[in-house]
Short mmCIF file of C-alpha atoms in Angstrom, two decimals:
data_model
loop_
_atom_site.label_atom_id
_atom_site.label_comp_id
_atom_site.label_asym_id
_atom_site.label_seq_id
_atom_site.Cartn_x
_atom_site.Cartn_y
_atom_site.Cartn_z
CA MET A 1 0.01 -0.02 0.02
CA THR A 2 1.30 3.46 -0.92
CA GLN A 3 1.16 6.52 1.36
CA TYR A 4 -1.22 8.26 -0.95
CA ARG A 5 -3.76 5.36 -0.87
CA LEU A 6 -3.54 5.25 2.87
CA LEU A 7 -4.14 8.97 3.06
CA SER A 8 -7.13 8.71 0.73
CA ILE A 9 -8.72 6.03 2.77
CA PHE A 10 -8.42 8.22 5.84
CA MET A 11 -9.70 11.27 4.04
CA PHE A 12 -12.80 9.64 2.73
CA LEU A 13 -13.58 8.06 6.15
CA PHE A 14 -13.13 11.59 7.64
CA LEU A 15 -15.50 13.10 5.08
CA ILE A 16 -18.11 10.61 6.05
CA VAL A 17 -17.95 10.95 9.77
CA GLY A 18 -16.68 14.57 10.20
CA PRO A 19 -20.15 16.31 10.32
CA LEU A 20 -21.30 13.89 13.09
CA SER A 21 -19.62 16.12 15.67
CA THR A 22 -22.95 17.99 15.43
CA THR A 23 -24.78 14.95 16.77
CA GLN A 24 -25.03 13.17 20.10
CA TRP A 25 -22.25 10.84 18.90
CA ASN A 26 -19.64 13.62 19.05
CA LYS A 27 -17.36 12.01 21.67
CA VAL A 28 -17.33 8.69 19.80
CA VAL A 29 -16.40 10.45 16.54
CA ILE A 30 -13.53 12.44 18.08
CA VAL A 31 -12.03 9.35 19.78
CA SER A 32 -12.44 7.26 16.65
CA ILE A 33 -10.74 9.93 14.48
CA PHE A 34 -7.94 10.33 17.09
CA LEU A 35 -7.11 6.66 16.92
CA LEU A 36 -7.42 6.41 13.22
CA ALA A 37 -5.31 9.55 12.57
CA LEU A 38 -2.63 8.36 14.97
CA MET A 39 -2.34 5.03 13.17
CA VAL A 40 -2.32 6.70 9.70
CA ILE A 41 0.44 9.08 10.71
CA PHE A 42 2.54 6.23 11.97
CA LEU A 43 2.12 4.10 8.92
CA SER A 44 2.42 7.13 6.65
CA SER A 45 5.84 7.91 8.17
CA LEU A 46 6.97 4.35 7.48
CA LEU A 47 5.84 4.51 3.83
CA SER A 48 7.35 7.84 2.97
CA LYS A 49 9.88 10.13 4.68
CA LYS A 50 9.13 13.17 2.53
CA ASN A 51 5.86 15.18 2.50
CA ARG A 52 4.79 17.95 0.24
CA PHE A 53 2.44 20.82 1.19
CA TRP A 54 0.33 23.17 -0.83
CA SER A 55 1.20 26.76 0.13
CA LEU A 56 -2.36 28.14 0.70
CA ALA A 57 -3.38 25.18 2.83
CA LEU A 58 -0.07 25.32 4.80
CA TYR A 59 -0.15 29.05 5.64
CA SER A 60 -3.81 29.30 6.45
CA ASN A 61 -3.72 26.23 8.65
CA LEU A 62 -0.61 27.44 10.46
CA CYS A 63 -2.45 30.66 11.33
CA TYR A 64 -5.40 28.62 12.49
CA VAL A 65 -3.23 26.39 14.68
CA ALA A 66 -1.18 29.34 16.04
CA ALA A 67 -4.24 30.93 17.58
CA PHE A 68 -4.75 27.86 19.77
CA VAL A 69 -1.00 27.60 20.54
CA ILE A 70 -1.29 31.21 21.86
CA SER A 71 -4.23 30.19 24.06
CA LEU A 72 -2.20 27.25 25.45
CA PHE A 73 0.65 29.63 26.29
CA ALA A 74 -1.85 31.99 28.05
CA ILE A 75 -2.59 29.25 30.61
CA LEU A 76 0.80 30.14 32.14
CA LEU A 77 -0.39 33.70 32.58
CA THR A 78 -3.58 32.83 34.42
CA ARG A 79 -2.53 29.65 36.30
CA GLU A 80 -3.27 31.20 39.70
CA HIS A 81 -6.94 31.36 38.77
CA LEU A 82 -7.21 27.78 37.60
CA THR A 83 -8.33 25.04 39.99
CA GLY A 84 -8.63 21.26 39.94
CA GLU A 85 -12.05 21.59 38.26
CA TYR A 86 -10.35 23.17 35.19
CA ILE A 87 -7.79 20.40 35.04
CA ASP A 88 -10.29 17.49 35.58
CA SER A 89 -13.26 18.65 33.49
CA VAL A 90 -11.92 21.10 30.83
CA ILE A 91 -8.33 21.24 29.72
CA ILE A 92 -7.78 17.47 29.38
CA GLY A 93 -10.67 17.08 27.03
CA ARG A 94 -9.81 20.25 25.16
CA LEU A 95 -6.16 19.15 24.72
CA PHE A 96 -7.34 15.80 23.48
CA THR A 97 -9.51 17.55 20.93
CA PHE A 98 -6.74 19.94 19.94
CA VAL A 99 -4.25 17.18 19.31
CA THR A 100 -6.89 15.38 17.18
CA VAL A 101 -7.46 18.58 15.20
CA LEU A 102 -3.72 18.95 14.70
CA MET A 103 -3.46 15.48 13.30
CA MET A 104 -6.39 16.00 10.99
CA VAL A 105 -4.98 19.26 9.69
CA TYR A 106 -1.57 17.59 9.09
CA LEU A 107 -3.08 14.64 7.21
CA VAL A 108 -5.48 16.78 5.12
CA ASN A 109 -2.56 18.94 4.10
CA ILE A 110 -0.42 16.00 2.89
CA TRP A 111 -3.38 14.47 0.97
CA LEU A 112 -4.22 17.76 -0.68
CA ALA A 113 -0.69 18.27 -2.07
CA SER A 114 -0.69 14.91 -3.81
CA SER A 115 -4.26 14.53 -4.97
CA ASP A 116 -5.37 14.73 -8.54
CA VAL A 117 -8.60 16.19 -9.99
CA LYS A 118 -10.37 12.81 -9.93
CA GLN A 119 -9.78 12.26 -6.21
CA LEU A 120 -10.71 15.81 -5.30
CA GLU A 121 -13.99 15.63 -7.21
CA LYS A 122 -14.76 12.32 -5.61
CA ALA A 123 -14.18 13.97 -2.24
CA LEU A 124 -16.79 16.58 -2.97
CA ARG A 125 -19.24 13.94 -4.03
CA VAL A 126 -18.79 11.98 -0.83
CA ALA A 127 -19.40 15.17 1.18
CA PHE A 128 -22.52 15.87 -0.88
CA PHE A 129 -24.03 12.40 -0.08
CA VAL A 130 -23.28 12.72 3.58
CA LEU A 131 -25.12 16.07 3.61
CA LEU A 132 -27.97 14.58 1.61
CA VAL A 133 -28.36 11.94 4.37
CA PHE A 134 -28.92 14.75 6.85
CA ILE A 135 -31.56 16.36 4.55
CA LEU A 136 -33.46 13.06 3.98
CA LEU A 137 -33.44 12.30 7.66
CA GLY A 138 -34.84 15.77 8.33
CA ILE A 139 -37.67 15.12 5.95
CA LEU A 140 -38.33 11.78 7.50
CA GLN A 141 -38.44 13.51 10.91
CA PHE A 142 -41.04 16.03 9.50
CA ILE A 143 -43.25 13.20 8.27
CA GLY A 144 -42.92 11.44 11.65
CA ASN A 145 -43.89 14.66 13.43
CA LEU A 146 -47.01 15.01 11.33
CA VAL A 147 -48.21 11.43 11.88
CA GLY A 148 -47.08 11.20 15.43
CA VAL A 149 -44.22 8.71 14.95
CA PRO A 150 -41.26 9.61 17.20
CA PHE A 151 -37.90 10.16 15.54
CA PHE A 152 -35.43 7.32 16.16
CA ILE A 153 -33.09 9.56 18.24
CA GLU A 154 -34.00 12.32 20.73
CA THR A 155 -32.90 15.87 19.81
CA ARG A 156 -33.63 19.34 21.13
CA ASP A 157 -36.43 19.91 18.76
CA TRP A 158 -38.89 21.83 20.93
CA MET A 159 -40.50 24.94 19.46
CA HIS A 160 -39.35 27.76 21.80
CA GLY A 161 -39.61 31.28 20.40
CA VAL A 162 -42.08 30.14 17.72
CA PRO A 163 -45.58 31.73 17.52
CA SER A 164 -48.37 29.53 18.91
CA ALA A 165 -50.18 29.57 15.55
CA ILE A 166 -47.22 27.83 13.89
CA ARG A 167 -46.81 25.46 16.80
CA SER A 168 -50.38 24.29 16.43
CA VAL A 169 -49.66 23.15 12.85
CA VAL A 170 -45.94 22.15 13.11
CA PRO A 171 -45.38 20.52 16.53
CA LYS A 172 -41.59 20.32 16.42
CA ARG A 173 -38.56 21.88 14.69
CA LEU A 174 -36.43 19.88 12.30
CA THR A 175 -33.07 18.84 13.55
CA SER A 176 -32.35 15.74 11.46
CA ILE A 177 -29.75 13.78 13.56
CA ALA A 178 -28.02 16.94 14.81
CA GLU A 179 -28.53 17.76 18.46
CA GLU A 180 -30.48 20.91 17.79
CA PRO A 181 -31.47 23.28 14.83
CA ASN A 182 -28.51 25.60 15.57
CA PHE A 183 -26.16 22.64 15.10
CA LEU A 184 -27.85 21.64 11.89
CA SER A 185 -28.03 25.09 10.29
CA PRO A 186 -24.40 25.19 9.03
CA LEU A 187 -24.81 21.78 7.39
CA LEU A 188 -27.88 23.09 5.48
CA ILE A 189 -25.93 25.97 3.95
CA GLU A 190 -23.06 23.62 3.09
CA TYR A 191 -25.57 21.27 1.41
CA LEU A 192 -26.95 24.01 -0.81
CA ILE A 193 -23.43 25.16 -1.90
CA ILE A 194 -22.05 21.67 -2.58
CA THR A 195 -25.27 20.68 -4.45
CA GLY A 196 -24.79 23.50 -6.86
CA LEU A 197 -21.27 22.33 -7.45
CA VAL A 198 -21.66 18.52 -7.72
CA ILE A 199 -25.07 18.15 -9.50
CA ALA A 200 -25.00 19.00 -13.23
CA ARG A 201 -28.64 18.19 -14.36
CA ARG A 202 -30.79 21.24 -13.72
CA ASP A 203 -34.03 19.36 -12.85
CA ILE A 204 -32.27 17.11 -10.27
CA LYS A 205 -30.32 20.14 -8.85
CA TYR A 206 -33.52 22.13 -8.37
CA THR A 207 -35.28 19.17 -6.76
CA LEU A 208 -32.36 18.83 -4.32
CA TYR A 209 -32.42 22.59 -3.65
CA ALA A 210 -36.13 22.32 -2.84
CA LEU A 211 -35.54 19.46 -0.33
CA GLY A 212 -32.79 21.50 1.35
CA LEU A 213 -34.89 24.64 1.52
CA PHE A 214 -37.74 22.69 3.00
CA VAL A 215 -35.62 21.61 5.90
CA VAL A 216 -34.15 25.09 6.26
CA LEU A 217 -37.74 26.54 6.53
CA PHE A 218 -38.95 24.05 9.10
CA SER A 219 -35.72 24.11 11.25
CA PHE A 220 -37.09 27.49 12.52
CA SER A 221 -33.47 28.51 13.04
CA GLY A 222 -32.82 32.24 12.95
CA GLY A 223 -29.13 31.53 12.41
CA VAL A 224 -29.74 29.63 9.18
CA TYR A 225 -32.26 32.20 7.89
CA ILE A 226 -29.85 35.15 8.41
CA ASN A 227 -26.91 33.01 7.17
CA LEU A 228 -28.72 32.11 3.93
CA LEU A 229 -29.93 35.70 3.26
CA LEU A 230 -26.49 37.16 3.79
CA LEU A 231 -24.97 34.50 1.58
CA ILE A 232 -27.53 35.07 -1.20
CA PHE A 233 -26.76 38.85 -0.98
CA VAL A 234 -22.98 38.36 -1.20
CA TYR A 235 -23.39 35.92 -4.01
CA GLY A 236 -25.58 38.33 -5.89
CA ILE A 237 -22.98 41.16 -5.44
CA LEU A 238 -20.12 38.91 -6.52
CA SER A 239 -22.05 37.58 -9.51
CA LEU A 240 -23.13 41.07 -10.64
CA PHE A 241 -19.51 42.36 -10.40
CA ARG A 242 -18.29 39.44 -12.47
CA SER A 243 -20.93 40.11 -15.09
CA LEU A 244 -20.06 43.86 -15.19
CA MET A 245 -16.43 43.01 -15.61
CA LYS A 246 -17.26 40.76 -18.56
CA GLY A 247 -19.65 43.22 -19.98
CA VAL A 248 -22.66 40.84 -20.10
CA LEU A 249 -25.53 40.80 -17.54
CA LYS A 250 -27.08 37.36 -17.04
CA GLY A 251 -30.67 36.44 -16.04
CA HIS A 252 -29.91 35.87 -12.34
CA ASP A 253 -28.24 39.34 -12.30
CA PHE A 254 -31.56 40.99 -13.28
CA VAL A 255 -33.34 38.85 -10.72
CA PHE A 256 -30.94 40.03 -8.00
CA ILE A 257 -31.26 43.67 -9.02
CA PHE A 258 -35.04 43.38 -9.06
CA GLY A 259 -34.92 41.66 -5.63
CA MET A 260 -32.79 44.55 -4.23
CA PHE A 261 -35.26 47.02 -5.65
CA LEU A 262 -38.17 45.32 -3.86
CA CYS A 263 -36.17 45.26 -0.64
CA PHE A 264 -35.54 48.93 -1.03
CA VAL A 265 -39.25 49.67 -1.57
CA PHE A 266 -40.16 47.42 1.36
CA ILE A 267 -37.77 49.30 3.65
CA ILE A 268 -39.19 52.67 2.45
CA PHE A 269 -42.69 51.62 3.47
CA VAL A 270 -41.95 49.78 6.69
CA GLY A 271 -38.72 51.57 7.63
CA ASP A 272 -40.18 53.44 10.64
CA ILE A 273 -41.71 50.26 12.03
CA LEU A 274 -38.56 48.28 11.46
CA LEU A 275 -36.35 50.90 13.05
CA GLU A 276 -38.64 51.11 16.04
CA PHE A 277 -38.57 47.35 16.46
CA LEU A 278 -34.75 47.24 16.23
CA TYR A 279 -34.44 50.16 18.68
CA TYR A 280 -36.49 48.49 21.35
CA LYS A 281 -34.83 45.17 20.71
CA VAL A 282 -31.37 46.61 21.04
CA GLN A 283 -32.48 48.75 24.06
CA GLY A 284 -33.81 45.67 25.81
CA GLU A 285 -30.67 43.64 25.14
CA THR A 286 -28.32 46.43 26.29
CA ALA A 287 -30.49 46.83 29.46
CA GLY A 288 -29.89 43.20 30.19
CA GLN A 289 -33.55 42.04 29.81
CA SER A 290 -32.42 38.52 28.64
CA SER A 291 -30.18 35.95 30.25
CA ARG A 292 -27.98 35.95 27.16
CA SER A 293 -27.43 39.69 27.26
CA GLN A 294 -26.75 39.60 30.95
CA PHE A 295 -24.10 36.92 30.46
CA LEU A 296 -22.45 38.78 27.60
CA SER A 297 -22.45 41.99 29.57
CA SER A 298 -20.68 40.24 32.45
CA LEU A 299 -18.18 38.61 30.03
CA ILE A 300 -17.37 41.92 28.39
CA GLN A 301 -16.87 43.46 31.77
CA LEU A 302 -14.46 40.64 32.57
CA ILE A 303 -12.52 41.29 29.40
CA ALA A 304 -12.36 45.07 30.16
CA ASN A 305 -10.95 44.35 33.64
CA SER A 306 -8.26 42.00 32.34
CA SER A 307 -4.56 42.68 32.62
CA PHE A 308 -2.50 43.87 29.53
CA ASN A 309 -0.93 40.43 29.13
CA GLN A 310 -4.44 38.81 29.33
CA LEU A 311 -5.83 41.22 26.75
CA MET A 312 -2.91 40.42 24.40
CA PHE A 313 -2.59 36.70 24.90
CA GLY A 314 -5.89 35.66 26.46
CA HIS A 315 -6.79 33.69 29.51
CA GLY A 316 -6.05 30.25 28.23
CA MET A 317 -7.49 27.42 26.18
CA GLY A 318 -10.77 26.16 27.62
CA THR A 319 -11.12 28.92 30.25
CA MET A 320 -14.52 29.87 28.84
CA GLY A 321 -15.71 26.88 30.79
CA VAL A 322 -14.53 28.21 34.24
CA LEU A 323 -15.43 31.88 34.00
CA THR A 324 -16.42 32.01 37.70
CA GLU A 325 -12.77 31.57 38.53
CA PHE A 326 -12.03 34.91 36.87
CA GLY A 327 -14.86 36.74 38.75
CA LEU A 328 -17.99 35.97 36.75
CA PRO A 329 -20.96 36.43 39.18
CA LYS A 330 -22.24 33.16 40.40
CA GLU A 331 -25.86 33.84 39.44
CA ASP A 332 -27.44 30.92 37.67
CA PHE A 333 -27.24 32.20 34.07
CA ILE A 334 -29.26 30.13 31.62
CA PHE A 335 -26.65 30.90 29.05
CA ARG A 336 -22.92 30.47 29.87
CA ILE A 337 -21.69 30.31 26.29
CA THR A 338 -21.25 33.13 23.74
CA ASN A 339 -21.95 31.02 20.62
CA ASN A 340 -19.37 33.30 18.99
CA PHE A 341 -15.98 32.16 17.66
CA TYR A 342 -14.43 35.61 17.66
CA LEU A 343 -15.52 36.50 21.22
CA ASP A 344 -14.39 33.10 22.51
CA MET A 345 -10.98 33.54 20.89
CA LEU A 346 -10.67 37.05 22.23
CA TRP A 347 -11.14 35.64 25.76
CA GLU A 348 -9.04 32.50 25.40
CA GLY A 349 -6.31 33.83 23.02
CA GLY A 350 -6.41 37.61 23.36
CA PHE A 351 -5.88 40.00 20.52
CA VAL A 352 -2.91 38.03 19.25
CA GLY A 353 -4.93 34.82 19.00
CA LEU A 354 -7.89 36.68 17.38
CA SER A 355 -5.46 38.28 14.91
CA PHE A 356 -4.27 34.93 13.76
CA ILE A 357 -7.93 33.88 13.16
CA ILE A 358 -8.59 37.04 11.19
CA ILE A 359 -5.47 36.33 9.07
CA PHE A 360 -6.64 32.78 8.59
CA PHE A 361 -10.00 33.92 7.16
CA ALA A 362 -8.32 36.69 5.17
CA LEU A 363 -6.02 34.28 3.34
CA LEU A 364 -8.92 32.13 2.39
CA LEU A 365 -11.03 35.07 1.32
CA TYR A 366 -8.18 36.67 -0.67
CA HIS A 367 -7.59 33.46 -2.65
CA GLY A 368 -11.37 33.12 -3.35
CA LEU A 369 -11.89 36.65 -4.41
CA LYS A 370 -8.80 36.54 -6.64
CA GLY A 371 -10.01 33.58 -8.68
CA TYR A 372 -13.77 33.25 -8.35
CA MET A 373 -14.54 34.91 -11.71
CA ASN A 374 -12.67 32.31 -13.60
CA ASP A 375 -13.55 28.96 -11.99
CA ARG A 376 -16.75 27.64 -10.32
CA TYR A 377 -14.79 25.54 -7.84
CA VAL A 378 -12.99 28.57 -6.46
CA GLU A 379 -16.32 30.37 -6.36
CA ALA A 380 -17.73 27.51 -4.24
CA GLY A 381 -14.73 27.65 -1.95
CA LEU A 382 -15.24 31.38 -1.58
CA LEU A 383 -19.00 30.91 -0.67
CA LEU A 384 -17.99 28.27 1.86
CA THR A 385 -15.40 30.57 3.37
CA ILE A 386 -17.91 33.44 3.67
CA HIS A 387 -20.38 30.96 5.12
CA MET A 388 -17.78 29.97 7.73
CA VAL A 389 -17.09 33.58 8.58
CA ILE A 390 -20.84 34.21 9.12
CA THR A 391 -21.39 30.96 10.98
CA SER A 392 -18.59 31.79 13.39
CA LEU A 393 -20.79 34.75 14.63
CA TYR A 394 -23.39 32.32 16.05
CA ARG A 395 -21.53 29.09 16.42
CA SER A 396 -18.32 28.38 18.46
CA GLU A 397 -17.35 24.91 17.24
CA TYR A 398 -13.89 26.00 16.18
CA LEU A 399 -12.24 22.87 17.63
CA SER A 400 -14.47 20.22 16.13
CA THR A 401 -14.36 17.63 13.35
CA HIS A 402 -17.13 19.58 11.52
CA PHE A 403 -15.09 22.76 11.45
CA ILE A 404 -12.07 20.94 9.96
CA TRP A 405 -14.45 19.12 7.55
CA VAL A 406 -15.64 22.42 6.17
CA LEU A 407 -12.14 23.82 6.03
CA SER A 408 -11.12 20.68 4.07
CA LEU A 409 -13.90 21.24 1.57
CA ILE A 410 -12.80 24.82 1.07
CA LEU A 411 -9.28 23.75 0.39
CA VAL A 412 -10.50 20.89 -1.96
CA CYS A 413 -12.47 23.48 -4.00
CA TYR A 414 -9.48 25.87 -4.07
CA ARG A 415 -7.06 23.06 -5.02
CA LEU A 416 -9.34 21.91 -7.83
CA GLY A 417 -9.62 25.50 -9.16
CA HIS A 418 -5.80 25.97 -8.90
CA ILE A 419 -5.19 22.65 -10.89
CA LYS A 420 -7.79 23.46 -13.57
CA VAL A 421 -6.67 27.00 -14.10
CA LYS A 422 -3.00 25.83 -14.27
CA LYS A 423 -3.90 23.32 -16.93
CA ASN A 424 -5.71 25.86 -18.98
#
């Protein structure tokens, strides 16, 4: 067996199980990937002593990893605050996950550098079928909800925050096999992007789009609604700019312009009502009228009271889990998580760690913006990158197999575009 074949087997297994970190089997997935990656690295080192790397993947991933190395170093700065609870219940698990992520990043980088077009396209098809399973299970869950047949696993599908009129018709939200709609929402966006890339026949593609949008609608997830609308807006701008540069407007460009005109007219007619709603919503949040806003206010106060070293290098990896050791009031907050990658990194890795994450995203965005007008794979990679940037505002799964899974798909798309443009 060659090193490349071994890496390909690992990669395709990873593409199948990576998204399962959003499910109740998260711990099983991370342990399985850890053992598999460890074995593959050992065997790979025996099969070949030389490894090649693709520059974009290498530099972007180094920035990503550097942010967490900074947060590890920061533990030394805040060690007097950390107790046995942090060591027993937080840092050991986080270190285990971090080492697993490191091994995954390393193996993905080696595989990318030696993969050809056929293998890269096959990887995208595998990812598509995995996402399609989530969609089909979501539709099966919807049918079961209507006829009163329980789903085969228990998820957080209760209809909180949904008007009673809707709850009387649709009893539960769609989660598929994800733990909750917020965990499912990134997968739904990824499904829509990858479907447009993998499926060629227009009738099949639109049918698959319809299935995905059906699950999006009945997930009742505000995150996926906003994510999808922002992504459509960005895609419309990028597509319009490309058409203007080529001197030919296409049909979807006119649809986008007309849609923007309708939005403008809508804002003119309901602008006062919308502004009033936003004003009272923001005023209520800033006044601490919700548990989430109270927690975020307390966290921001903690950051403001931090020392210079803590502001620069953070408070340490995993310390978001022991905020009371740093002075967070011991009130029983309903929410003790930010659901925000950037805010989490600011706390754990400081401004230096956050800067590495910004550079990480900037490298991916720059490569996509530079080449999206000439290749559809690069365009898909750019959309996935923008999606990841948006998702990081309401999800904080930065050390998870799903995050690395999406990053791998971005790099696969960019690598395909790079190879095809180079051939042409």
